[in-house]
Every structure is written in C-alpha cells, then in structure tokens.
Short mmCIF file of C-alpha atoms and ligand atoms in Angstrom, two decimals:
data_model
loop_
_atom_site.label_atom_id
_atom_site.label_comp_id
_atom_site.label_asym_id
_atom_site.label_seq_id
_atom_site.Cartn_x
_atom_site.Cartn_y
_atom_site.Cartn_z
CA UNK Y 1 -20.94 26.75 -25.76
CA UNK Y 2 -22.55 25.03 -22.49
CA UNK Y 3 -19.45 22.70 -21.22
CA UNK Y 4 -20.30 18.36 -21.40
CA UNK Y 5 -20.23 16.80 -18.36
CA UNK Y 6 -17.40 17.32 -15.76
CA UNK Y 7 -16.50 13.83 -15.00
CA UNK Y 8 -15.48 13.03 -18.58
CA UNK Y 9 -14.47 16.71 -19.86
CA UNK Y 10 -11.99 17.18 -16.11
CA UNK Y 11 -10.34 13.32 -17.22
CA UNK Y 12 -6.87 13.07 -18.83
CA UNK Y 13 -6.32 10.50 -21.06
CA UNK Y 14 -5.66 6.82 -19.77
CA UNK Y 15 -2.04 6.81 -18.56
CA UNK Y 16 -1.79 2.85 -20.79
CA UNK Y 17 -3.17 4.66 -24.14
CA UNK Y 18 -0.44 7.73 -23.52
CA UNK Y 19 2.30 5.13 -22.06
CA UNK Y 20 1.50 2.67 -24.71
CA UNK Y 21 1.66 5.36 -27.68
CA UNK Y 22 4.95 7.10 -26.52
CA UNK Y 23 6.10 3.34 -26.53
CA UNK Y 24 5.45 3.53 -29.98
CA UNK Y 25 6.13 6.56 -31.27
CA UNK Y 26 9.84 6.31 -29.43
CA UNK Y 27 9.88 1.87 -30.63
CA UNK Y 28 9.98 1.15 -27.46
CA UNK Y 29 9.60 -2.15 -25.55
CA UNK Y 30 6.12 -1.63 -23.92
CA UNK Y 31 6.26 -3.13 -20.04
CA UNK Y 32 3.11 -0.54 -19.36
CA UNK Y 33 0.34 -1.55 -20.87
CA UNK Y 34 -0.69 -5.18 -19.24
CA UNK Y 35 -1.45 -7.46 -22.44
CA UNK Y 36 0.52 -11.02 -23.55
CA UNK Y 37 2.65 -10.35 -26.58
CA UNK Y 38 2.13 -14.01 -27.00
CA UNK Y 39 -1.54 -14.51 -29.15
CA UNK Y 40 -3.54 -16.71 -27.16
CA UNK Y 41 -4.11 -20.61 -26.57
CA UNK Y 42 -4.53 -21.65 -30.38
CA UNK Y 43 -7.17 -24.09 -29.97
CA UNK Y 44 -9.83 -20.98 -27.91
CA UNK Y 45 -8.93 -18.93 -31.05
CA UNK Y 46 -9.63 -21.41 -33.88
CA UNK Y 47 -13.19 -22.18 -31.66
CA UNK Y 48 -13.70 -18.84 -32.29
CA UNK Y 49 -13.14 -18.79 -35.63
CA UNK Y 50 -14.89 -22.06 -36.15
CA UNK Y 51 -18.38 -20.39 -33.94
CA UNK Y 52 -17.72 -17.21 -36.14
CA UNK Y 53 -18.77 -19.26 -39.48
CA UNK Y 54 -21.11 -21.62 -38.27
CA UNK Y 55 -22.90 -19.83 -35.34
CA UNK Y 56 -25.24 -17.45 -35.18
CA UNK Y 57 -24.14 -13.77 -35.83
CA UNK Y 58 -27.24 -12.07 -35.25
CA UNK Y 59 -28.59 -10.08 -31.39
CA UNK Y 60 -27.24 -13.12 -28.47
CA UNK Y 61 -29.16 -13.25 -25.56
CA UNK Y 62 -28.63 -10.00 -23.44
CA UNK Y 63 -27.35 -12.35 -20.29
CA UNK Y 64 -24.90 -13.75 -22.57
CA UNK Y 65 -25.05 -17.24 -24.73
CA UNK Y 66 -26.07 -19.80 -22.57
CA UNK Y 67 -23.23 -22.42 -23.18
CA UNK Y 68 -21.07 -19.22 -21.57
CA UNK Y 69 -23.32 -18.29 -18.80
CA UNK Y 70 -23.08 -22.86 -17.58
CA UNK Y 71 -19.27 -22.17 -18.09
CA UNK Y 72 -18.96 -19.90 -15.72
CA UNK Y 73 -20.66 -21.66 -13.59
CA UNK Y 74 -18.82 -25.06 -13.98
CA UNK Y 75 -15.96 -22.71 -13.59
CA UNK Y 76 -17.24 -21.50 -9.89
CA UNK Y 77 -17.59 -24.69 -8.79
CA UNK Y 78 -14.71 -26.51 -10.40
CA UNK Y 79 -12.32 -24.04 -8.68
CA UNK Y 80 -14.30 -22.23 -5.33
CA UNK Y 81 -16.69 -25.20 -5.05
CA UNK Y 82 -19.30 -22.44 -5.15
CA UNK Y 83 -22.60 -23.37 -6.40
CA UNK Y 84 -24.06 -20.56 -8.91
CA UNK Y 85 -27.65 -21.08 -10.72
CA UNK Y 86 -26.26 -20.03 -14.60
CA UNK Y 87 -29.79 -18.88 -15.33
CA UNK Y 88 -30.32 -16.35 -12.76
CA UNK Y 89 -26.85 -15.47 -11.78
CA UNK Y 90 -24.05 -15.56 -14.20
CA UNK Y 91 -24.16 -11.93 -16.69
CA UNK Y 92 -21.78 -11.63 -19.02
CA UNK Y 93 -20.39 -8.80 -20.29
CA UNK Y 94 -18.41 -6.52 -23.01
CA UNK Y 95 -14.95 -7.18 -20.69
CA UNK Y 96 -14.61 -6.59 -17.07
CA UNK Y 97 -14.39 -2.84 -17.95
CA UNK Y 98 -18.27 -3.04 -18.47
CA UNK Y 99 -19.28 -5.69 -15.52
CA UNK Y 100 -17.53 -2.84 -13.10
CA UNK Y 101 -19.09 -0.03 -14.74
CA UNK Y 102 -22.75 -1.81 -14.86
CA UNK Y 103 -22.25 -3.34 -11.42
CA UNK Y 104 -21.25 0.23 -9.87
CA UNK Y 105 -24.39 2.02 -11.38
CA UNK Y 106 -26.79 -0.34 -11.57
CA UNK Y 107 -26.05 -0.23 -6.95
CA UNK Y 108 -25.49 3.44 -6.83
CA UNK Y 109 -27.60 5.88 -5.60
CA UNK Y 110 -26.23 9.99 -5.21
CA UNK Y 111 -25.35 10.67 -2.10
CA UNK Y 112 -23.80 6.60 -1.47
CA UNK Y 113 -20.54 6.09 0.02
CA UNK Y 114 -18.11 3.53 -2.01
CA UNK Y 115 -14.75 2.34 -0.82
CA UNK Y 116 -12.03 1.93 -2.58
CA UNK Y 117 -8.48 0.53 -2.01
CA UNK Y 118 -5.79 3.15 -3.90
CA UNK Y 119 -4.00 2.25 -5.53
CA UNK Y 120 -6.53 1.62 -7.67
CA UNK Y 121 -7.65 0.60 -11.69
CA UNK Y 122 -8.46 3.50 -13.18
CA UNK Y 123 -12.10 3.56 -14.09
CA UNK Y 124 -13.08 2.97 -10.50
CA UNK Y 125 -13.46 6.55 -9.51
CA UNK Y 126 -14.80 8.03 -12.60
CA UNK Y 127 -17.48 5.61 -12.65
CA UNK Y 128 -18.09 5.95 -9.01
CA UNK Y 129 -18.77 9.24 -9.34
CA UNK Y 130 -20.70 9.79 -12.15
CA UNK Y 131 -23.17 7.17 -10.13
CA UNK Y 132 -23.61 10.11 -7.83
CA UNK Y 133 -21.53 8.24 -5.36
CA UNK Y 134 -18.94 9.65 -2.94
CA UNK Y 135 -15.31 7.80 -3.24
CA UNK Y 136 -14.19 6.84 0.05
CA UNK Y 137 -10.40 6.14 -0.39
CA UNK Y 138 -8.25 3.87 1.54
CA UNK Y 139 -4.29 3.95 0.71
CA UNK Y 140 -2.39 0.85 0.71
CA UNK Y 141 1.13 1.92 0.83
CA UNK Y 142 4.41 1.17 -0.68
CA UNK Y 143 7.02 -0.96 -0.03
CA UNK Y 144 4.78 -3.77 1.63
CA UNK Y 145 0.98 -2.41 0.42
CA UNK Y 146 -0.14 -3.45 3.86
CA UNK Y 147 -3.85 -3.32 4.27
CA UNK Y 148 -4.48 -0.35 7.08
CA UNK Y 149 -7.08 -1.66 8.66
CA UNK Y 150 -8.07 0.95 10.91
CA UNK Y 151 -8.08 3.11 8.43
CA UNK Y 152 -10.30 0.96 6.01
CA UNK Y 153 -13.21 0.43 9.11
CA UNK Y 154 -12.96 4.06 9.45
CA UNK Y 155 -13.93 4.54 5.77
CA UNK Y 156 -17.23 2.16 6.53
CA UNK Y 157 -20.15 3.93 7.76
CA UNK Y 158 -24.15 3.80 7.85
CA UNK Y 159 -24.43 5.54 4.32
CA UNK Y 160 -21.72 3.01 2.85
CA UNK Y 161 -23.16 0.88 -0.35
CA UNK Y 162 -20.34 -0.48 -1.06
CA UNK Y 163 -16.51 -1.55 -1.33
CA UNK Y 164 -14.78 -2.51 -4.62
CA UNK Y 165 -11.56 -4.89 -3.88
CA UNK Y 166 -9.72 -5.89 -6.52
CA UNK Y 167 -7.10 -9.07 -5.49
CA UNK Y 168 -5.11 -10.06 -7.06
CA UNK Y 169 -4.21 -6.46 -6.97
CA UNK Y 170 -3.20 -4.14 -10.21
CA UNK Y 171 -0.29 -2.30 -10.21
CA UNK Y 172 1.40 -3.75 -6.68
CA UNK Y 173 0.43 -7.68 -7.32
CA UNK Y 174 -0.91 -7.97 -4.02
CA UNK Y 175 -2.67 -10.74 -3.17
CA UNK Y 176 -5.21 -10.19 -0.08
CA UNK Y 177 -5.13 -13.08 2.60
CA UNK Y 178 -7.66 -14.95 3.90
CA UNK Y 179 -7.26 -13.15 7.40
CA UNK Y 180 -7.96 -9.28 5.16
CA UNK Y 181 -10.37 -10.98 3.54
CA UNK Y 182 -12.02 -11.47 6.63
CA UNK Y 183 -11.50 -8.44 8.17
CA UNK Y 184 -13.17 -6.80 5.14
CA UNK Y 185 -16.13 -9.21 5.09
CA UNK Y 186 -17.27 -8.31 8.48
CA UNK Y 187 -16.70 -4.69 7.87
CA UNK Y 188 -19.29 -5.03 5.15
CA UNK Y 189 -21.59 -7.03 6.73
CA UNK Y 190 -21.30 -5.17 10.12
CA UNK Y 191 -22.61 -2.01 7.44
CA UNK Y 192 -25.02 -3.84 5.03
CA UNK Y 193 -23.17 -3.38 2.06
CA UNK Y 194 -21.65 -5.38 -0.87
CA UNK Y 195 -18.69 -5.71 -2.78
CA UNK Y 196 -17.62 -5.42 -6.20
CA UNK Y 197 -15.14 -8.05 -6.27
CA UNK Y 198 -12.72 -7.42 -9.16
CA UNK Y 199 -10.91 -10.71 -9.60
CA UNK Y 200 -9.66 -10.49 -13.08
CA UNK Y 201 -6.31 -12.09 -12.50
CA UNK Y 202 -7.47 -14.63 -10.53
CA UNK Y 203 -5.38 -17.74 -12.37
CA UNK Y 204 -2.39 -15.52 -12.16
CA UNK Y 205 -1.62 -16.29 -8.90
CA UNK Y 206 1.73 -17.63 -7.92
CA UNK Y 207 4.21 -19.46 -5.07
CA UNK Y 208 1.54 -22.16 -4.87
CA UNK Y 209 -0.94 -19.78 -3.12
CA UNK Y 210 -4.54 -19.66 -4.14
CA UNK Y 211 -7.19 -17.09 -4.95
CA UNK Y 212 -9.99 -16.86 -2.47
CA UNK Y 213 -13.66 -15.54 -4.30
CA UNK Y 214 -14.23 -12.78 -1.42
CA UNK Y 215 -17.97 -14.65 -1.97
CA UNK Y 216 -16.87 -17.99 -0.73
CA UNK Y 217 -16.63 -16.56 3.06
CA UNK Y 218 -19.06 -17.23 5.19
CA UNK Y 219 -22.82 -14.94 4.76
CA UNK Y 220 -20.58 -13.23 1.56
CA UNK Y 221 -22.70 -15.26 -0.94
CA UNK Y 222 -25.23 -12.59 -1.63
CA UNK Y 223 -23.68 -9.65 -1.19
CA UNK Y 224 -21.06 -9.88 -3.44
CA UNK Y 225 -20.45 -9.22 -7.15
CA UNK Y 226 -17.80 -11.39 -8.42
CA UNK Y 227 -16.37 -10.16 -11.51
CA UNK Y 228 -13.63 -12.72 -14.19
CA UNK Y 229 -12.46 -11.79 -17.52
CA UNK Y 230 -11.27 -14.31 -20.58
CA UNK Y 231 -8.68 -11.28 -21.55
CA UNK Y 232 -6.67 -12.26 -18.33
CA UNK Y 233 -7.41 -16.02 -18.24
CA UNK Y 234 -6.88 -16.75 -21.76
CA UNK Y 235 -4.23 -14.00 -22.94
CA UNK Y 236 -6.59 -12.50 -24.66
CA UNK Y 237 -7.02 -9.12 -23.42
CA UNK Y 238 -9.04 -7.60 -27.26
CA UNK Y 239 -11.45 -9.74 -27.28
CA UNK Y 240 -13.15 -7.92 -23.87
CA UNK Y 241 -15.40 -10.76 -22.62
CA UNK Y 242 -16.02 -10.35 -18.99
CA UNK Y 243 -18.75 -12.00 -16.35
CA UNK Y 244 -20.22 -11.14 -13.26
CA UNK Y 245 -21.61 -13.50 -11.26
CA UNK Y 246 -24.09 -12.85 -8.09
CA UNK Y 247 -27.18 -13.66 -6.22
CA UNK Y 248 -30.15 -12.66 -8.65
CA UNK Y 249 -31.53 -10.32 -6.47
CA UNK Y 250 -27.98 -8.37 -6.96
CA UNK Y 251 -27.42 -9.10 -10.50
CA UNK Y 252 -31.03 -7.55 -11.17
CA UNK Y 253 -30.00 -3.95 -11.38
CA UNK Y 254 -26.82 -4.62 -12.70
CA UNK Y 255 -28.54 -6.68 -15.99
CA UNK Y 256 -30.47 -3.03 -16.17
CA UNK Y 257 -27.40 -0.94 -16.56
CA UNK Y 258 -25.73 -3.64 -18.90
CA UNK Y 259 -28.68 -3.55 -21.40
CA UNK Y 260 -28.28 -0.08 -21.79
CA UNK Y 261 -24.36 -0.04 -21.46
CA UNK Y 262 -24.08 -2.40 -24.33
CA UNK Y 263 -26.88 -4.74 -24.14
CA UNK Y 264 -24.22 -8.50 -25.96
CA UNK Y 265 -21.14 -8.92 -26.86
CA UNK Y 266 -20.11 -11.02 -29.74
CA UNK Y 267 -21.62 -13.96 -29.87
CA UNK Y 268 -18.87 -16.14 -31.30
CA UNK Y 269 -15.94 -14.74 -28.84
CA UNK Y 270 -18.42 -15.69 -25.89
CA UNK Y 271 -18.71 -19.99 -27.36
CA UNK Y 272 -14.73 -19.31 -27.37
CA UNK Y 273 -14.59 -18.32 -24.29
CA UNK Y 274 -17.05 -21.19 -22.94
CA UNK Y 275 -15.24 -23.55 -24.34
CA UNK Y 276 -12.10 -22.44 -22.69
CA UNK Y 277 -12.94 -22.62 -19.36
CA UNK Y 278 -13.26 -26.04 -19.68
CA UNK Y 279 -9.98 -26.85 -20.37
CA UNK Y 280 -7.94 -28.95 -18.38
CA UNK Y 281 -6.42 -28.28 -14.95
CA UNK Y 282 -2.79 -28.10 -16.94
CA UNK Y 283 -3.90 -25.04 -18.63
CA UNK Y 284 -4.31 -22.98 -15.80
CA UNK Y 285 -1.67 -23.78 -13.80
CA UNK Y 286 1.00 -24.14 -17.12
CA UNK Y 287 -0.49 -20.28 -17.77
CA UNK Y 288 0.31 -18.91 -13.88
CA UNK Y 289 3.85 -21.16 -13.75
CA UNK Y 290 5.08 -19.59 -17.09
CA UNK Y 291 3.94 -15.92 -15.65
CA UNK Y 292 6.02 -16.70 -12.46
CA UNK Y 293 8.77 -17.60 -14.39
CA UNK Y 294 8.44 -14.18 -16.13
CA UNK Y 295 8.05 -12.70 -12.55
CA UNK Y 296 10.79 -14.15 -11.58
CA UNK Y 297 12.78 -13.30 -14.25
CA UNK Y 298 12.41 -9.33 -14.16
CA UNK Y 299 12.01 -9.27 -10.37
CA UNK Y 300 15.72 -10.67 -10.24
CA UNK Y 301 16.98 -8.27 -13.57
CA UNK Y 302 15.31 -5.25 -12.17
CA UNK Y 303 17.32 -5.98 -8.19
CA UNK Y 304 20.53 -6.53 -9.73
CA UNK Y 305 19.88 -3.23 -11.51
CA UNK Y 306 19.34 -1.15 -8.25
CA UNK Y 307 15.40 -0.99 -7.87
CA UNK Y 308 13.90 -2.17 -5.29
CA UNK Y 309 11.18 -4.92 -5.93
CA UNK Y 310 8.00 -6.37 -3.66
CA UNK Y 311 7.62 -9.66 -4.50
CA UNK Y 312 4.39 -10.07 -7.10
CA UNK Y 313 1.98 -12.37 -5.15
CA UNK Y 314 -0.67 -12.19 -8.62
CA UNK Y 315 -1.57 -10.23 -11.81
CA UNK Y 316 0.73 -9.10 -14.61
CA UNK Y 317 2.35 -6.71 -12.80
CA UNK Y 318 5.65 -5.32 -10.40
CA UNK Y 319 5.92 -2.20 -8.64
CA UNK Y 320 9.91 -1.06 -8.54
CA UNK Y 321 11.31 1.49 -6.67
CA UNK Y 322 14.23 3.93 -8.37
CA UNK Y 323 14.77 6.18 -5.71
CA UNK Y 324 18.16 4.24 -4.70
CA UNK Y 325 18.93 4.60 -8.68
CA UNK Y 326 20.51 8.38 -8.14
CA UNK Y 327 17.70 9.89 -10.66
CA UNK Y 328 16.28 13.00 -9.94
CA UNK Y 329 12.35 12.94 -11.12
CA UNK Y 330 9.37 11.96 -10.11
CA UNK Y 331 7.70 8.41 -11.64
CA UNK Y 332 6.04 10.56 -14.83
CA UNK Y 333 9.15 11.36 -15.55
CA UNK Y 334 11.10 8.15 -14.76
CA UNK Y 335 8.49 7.08 -17.08
CA UNK Y 336 9.27 9.08 -20.27
CA UNK Y 337 13.04 8.71 -19.67
CA UNK Y 338 13.04 5.53 -19.34
CA UNK Y 339 10.69 5.01 -22.91
CA UNK Y 340 12.61 7.86 -24.82
CA UNK Y 341 16.76 7.17 -23.37
CA UNK Y 342 16.20 3.38 -23.58
CA UNK Y 343 13.77 1.92 -24.70
CA UNK Y 344 11.52 1.25 -22.51
CA UNK Y 345 8.19 1.91 -21.40
CA UNK Y 346 6.72 1.51 -17.78
CA UNK Y 347 3.50 2.75 -15.66
CA UNK Y 348 4.05 5.54 -13.57
CA UNK Y 349 2.45 4.77 -9.70
CA UNK Y 350 0.95 7.78 -9.04
CA UNK Y 351 -1.05 7.20 -11.76
CA UNK Y 352 -3.41 4.72 -9.94
CA UNK Y 353 -3.96 7.46 -6.73
CA UNK Y 354 -5.86 10.64 -6.51
CA UNK Y 355 -3.72 13.75 -5.75
CA UNK Y 356 -0.26 13.65 -4.59
CA UNK Y 357 0.70 9.25 -4.64
CA UNK Y 358 4.09 7.65 -3.83
CA UNK Y 359 6.32 9.30 -6.46
CA UNK Y 360 9.03 6.56 -6.73
CA UNK Y 361 7.62 3.28 -7.90
CA UNK Y 362 6.55 2.37 -11.65
CA UNK Y 363 4.41 -0.65 -12.95
CA UNK Y 364 6.44 -3.14 -14.98
CA UNK Y 365 4.21 -5.54 -16.38
CA UNK Y 366 6.35 -9.24 -16.96
CA UNK Y 367 3.71 -10.72 -19.19
CA UNK Y 368 5.86 -10.76 -22.03
CA UNK Y 369 8.51 -13.19 -24.19
CA UNK Y 370 11.48 -13.86 -21.98
CA UNK Y 371 13.34 -12.88 -24.80
CA UNK Y 372 11.82 -9.20 -24.65
CA UNK Y 373 11.97 -9.20 -20.78
CA UNK Y 374 15.94 -9.48 -20.97
CA UNK Y 375 16.44 -6.96 -23.60
CA UNK Y 376 14.31 -4.68 -21.58
CA UNK Y 377 16.92 -5.71 -18.80
CA UNK Y 378 19.88 -4.62 -20.82
CA UNK Y 379 18.35 -1.66 -22.27
CA UNK Y 380 17.70 -0.26 -18.85
CA UNK Y 381 21.25 -1.02 -17.67
CA UNK Y 382 22.78 1.32 -20.49
CA UNK Y 383 20.53 3.60 -19.47
CA UNK Y 384 21.42 3.31 -15.65
CA UNK Y 385 24.80 3.10 -16.21
CA UNK Y 386 24.71 6.73 -18.81
CA UNK Y 387 23.14 8.53 -16.22
CA UNK Y 388 24.82 6.97 -13.15
CA UNK Y 389 28.25 8.67 -14.86
CA UNK Y 390 27.17 12.11 -15.32
N1 PMP H 401 -9.77 -4.62 -13.68
C1 PMP H 401 -8.09 -4.75 -13.27
C2 PMP H 401 -7.84 -4.46 -12.19
C3 PMP H 401 -7.68 -4.39 -14.20
O1 PMP H 401 -6.02 -4.67 -14.11
C4 PMP H 401 -8.63 -4.92 -15.81
C5 PMP H 401 -6.92 -4.69 -17.03
N2 PMP H 401 -8.12 -4.76 -18.08
C6 PMP H 401 -9.84 -4.17 -15.61
C7 PMP H 401 -10.00 -4.00 -14.37
C8 PMP H 401 -10.23 -4.51 -17.06
O2 PMP H 401 -10.34 -5.84 -17.86
P1 PMP H 401 -10.84 -5.75 -19.19
O3 PMP H 401 -9.99 -5.91 -20.57
O4 PMP H 401 -11.41 -7.96 -19.20
O5 PMP H 401 -12.28 -5.22 -19.43
N1 LIG H 402 -5.51 -3.00 -17.69
C1 LIG H 402 -4.72 -3.37 -18.62
C2 LIG H 402 -3.18 -2.54 -17.20
O1 LIG H 402 -3.80 -2.18 -16.62
C3 LIG H 402 -5.02 -2.09 -19.16
C4 LIG H 402 -6.71 -1.54 -19.21
C5 LIG H 402 -6.44 -0.33 -20.26
O2 LIG H 402 -5.96 0.09 -20.98
N2 LIG H 402 -7.70 0.13 -20.12
O3 LIG H 402 -2.28 -2.20 -18.23
#
C-alpha cells in the first residue's frame, strides 16, 4: 500500500491530547491542556442560544457574519487605535488554528523560508512544511526566555517570506517588549517579509502590561496578519471562533485558503462573539485580573515546593523548572509521574521544541478554580515529599 502524507504520518498525536487522556485515565487534575474550568460569560452563552433559535442557521458569509467582522474592527480601534475596514480587512475562521493554517498556506510558496521561534505552538511547523516552506528555527531559552537578537537576525535572508510571532507566548508566558517588537519589525521590513501574529492571548496580560500588536508599529500595517481567538478572550475554547485582520491584498490569498479549509464557522457563535467583543472595559480588565490572581497563587505555591518559576507575563501558563527537586528523568517522565502518581497533569516544555529541547521544564495551566489549584499544589507537595524520602 502507498504511504499516506509523510508529514502527517510521521507525527504523533498532539501532546495536549495525550496528556488530557492520561489525566482522564488517572483522574488527575488537568493543568496540562490550556482551557478554563469555568463555562464562559453567561450573557455571551445566552446570546448564542438566542441566535441559534432566532437567526438563520444556513451557511453564513464566507468571510464571516458582518456583525462579527464589524465588531473585530471596532475592537481593534478601541484597544489599539487601529483603523480597520471590516468589509475588506477582517475574516472569521474556525478558531485561531484555522486562521494560522489559512495564513501560512495562503502566503507560502514551496522553498520560501519561514522564521519560527521555539518554544512554538504545535501546529506551526507541520503546516509550514505542508506548504513547502523551509522553517528557520530560533530558540528562546529558559529561564529568562530572552530574544536572541543576533540569531534572529541571522535567520532572515532574501528568501524569508514570513515570521510567526506569538505574543503573549505559549508556553512560557513571555510578552515581547516594545523594543523586541521594534527589532522584529525592522527585520521584517528590511527583508520585505510578512509577519503572522498569533495574538490569541492579547487580553490575558498581567501586572498592568499592555498588548502591542506588531501591526501597530511604523510601516507594519500592510505586512502583518493579526490573529485573535474568542476561545481565549471569552474563556470558551470549544467554540473555535477566530479572526484574522490584514490589509486587503494580504487577506485575499488567505481567504482563498480558508474557503477550502472550513469555508464558514457556526453563525450563532459568530454573532454571540460579536456581542462579546462589545462588552465594557470592566469585562476585559476583570478577565486579566482574575487570571493574574491565579498566576500568583500557582507561582507562589510552586516556588514553595522548590520549582524555579519565571514570572508569567501573560497567557494561561507558567513554565516551571523541576531540576532542583531531585527527580531523575526528563520533562516527559516528570509529567507522566505527576499525572499517574500525584494526580496532577502538566505539559513537558520540550514538546514545544523540534529535536532536543530543554528537558527540566514543564508547563502548568492556571486557568482553573482557586480550590483546584490549591488541591493540585497539595497533591504535588505529597508527591515530592514521598520521592525525596525514597
Ligand atoms: N495559538 C496559540 C499560541 C494557542 O495557544 C492556541 C491554543 N488554543 C491557538 C493558537 C489556537 O486557538 P484556537 O483554539 O482559537 O484555535
Ligand atoms: N492552546 C492549548 C494549549 O496550549 C491547546 C490547544 C489544543 O489542544 N490543540 O494548551
């Protein structure tokens, strides 16, 4: 029998699914896959139910329902001062995952180079390769996760088509500084490239930090595809409603890819997200404040247990170094051990690297009820005490 596609045949199941399944099997608290354990805002869900009932349920417009495209444009103006024409510059997708895929396959020609930063979200690399792109990987290393500027500059060439930038960054909670963004923008412009900006955690920023879309930097407006996700902004990860904002000439090929990937996204969910994006500033502030409190709770608890934890500036996640705990084994061994023996699941950070990555860091998600985080810390404390005696 002939082999199926080599790229996908050689891949394992995503680490998020693997760890979630292991967590279910062992009745573990799942601090692995990033999803909140609340059910999202009541009013947004109620709107989805109403719109399901009293609005059309046939194929909505391929680019997305006008209400949501308009709301995405208004949101960009309100939070970032960006002027966006919803008719020609906004497209709705089935989650940011589809937006990323459509953007990559809509932009890349075989042989184009694409600059990616490790640690990286798991869908980037296979899709770059599927499109025939040549990945140029640049590593950020723990615990500080600083941008290695010389290496990044060296990764760009005349063949560079695009860079993918994820800020706030999964899995390490890094928020790129204004200075780092300016450095990246300069490279993009000098090499006549594009930037695919994965900004799904744009509203999950802590300590008074402000999200800066790369698109807002001088002369970057027409070079960026800005991607957002209602899953993160409304704690509704199962809805899979995403959106891409870009200049018309850049969005058009991406829309051509989208029309053959999913074509549309459930119309009631799109309309409910349009309502959500119009919520008052207090909603967005509270979302970040509540998560910041959870970050603090988990970070303090992990540090007390002996983990090395760099402060997460945004996202749902902290990365924690277990090398001082006396555990022998790598990050995958550690994640399996804490899932099976302690009843707490996490994600090995090496899964976000191609080849050998750092081997003593794990990612914990803190988007959970306080009582769940406290219970997870108690379980980890008992586990650590046990193996330290052995
Ligand atoms: N990018 C990053 C960095 C993510 O963490 C996620 C997680 N869901 C996505 C994209 C995908 O978002 P969505 O669920 O909207 O497809
Ligand atoms: N973004 C989520 C995470 O990093 C998972 C997304 C997925 O399961 N594909 O945990």
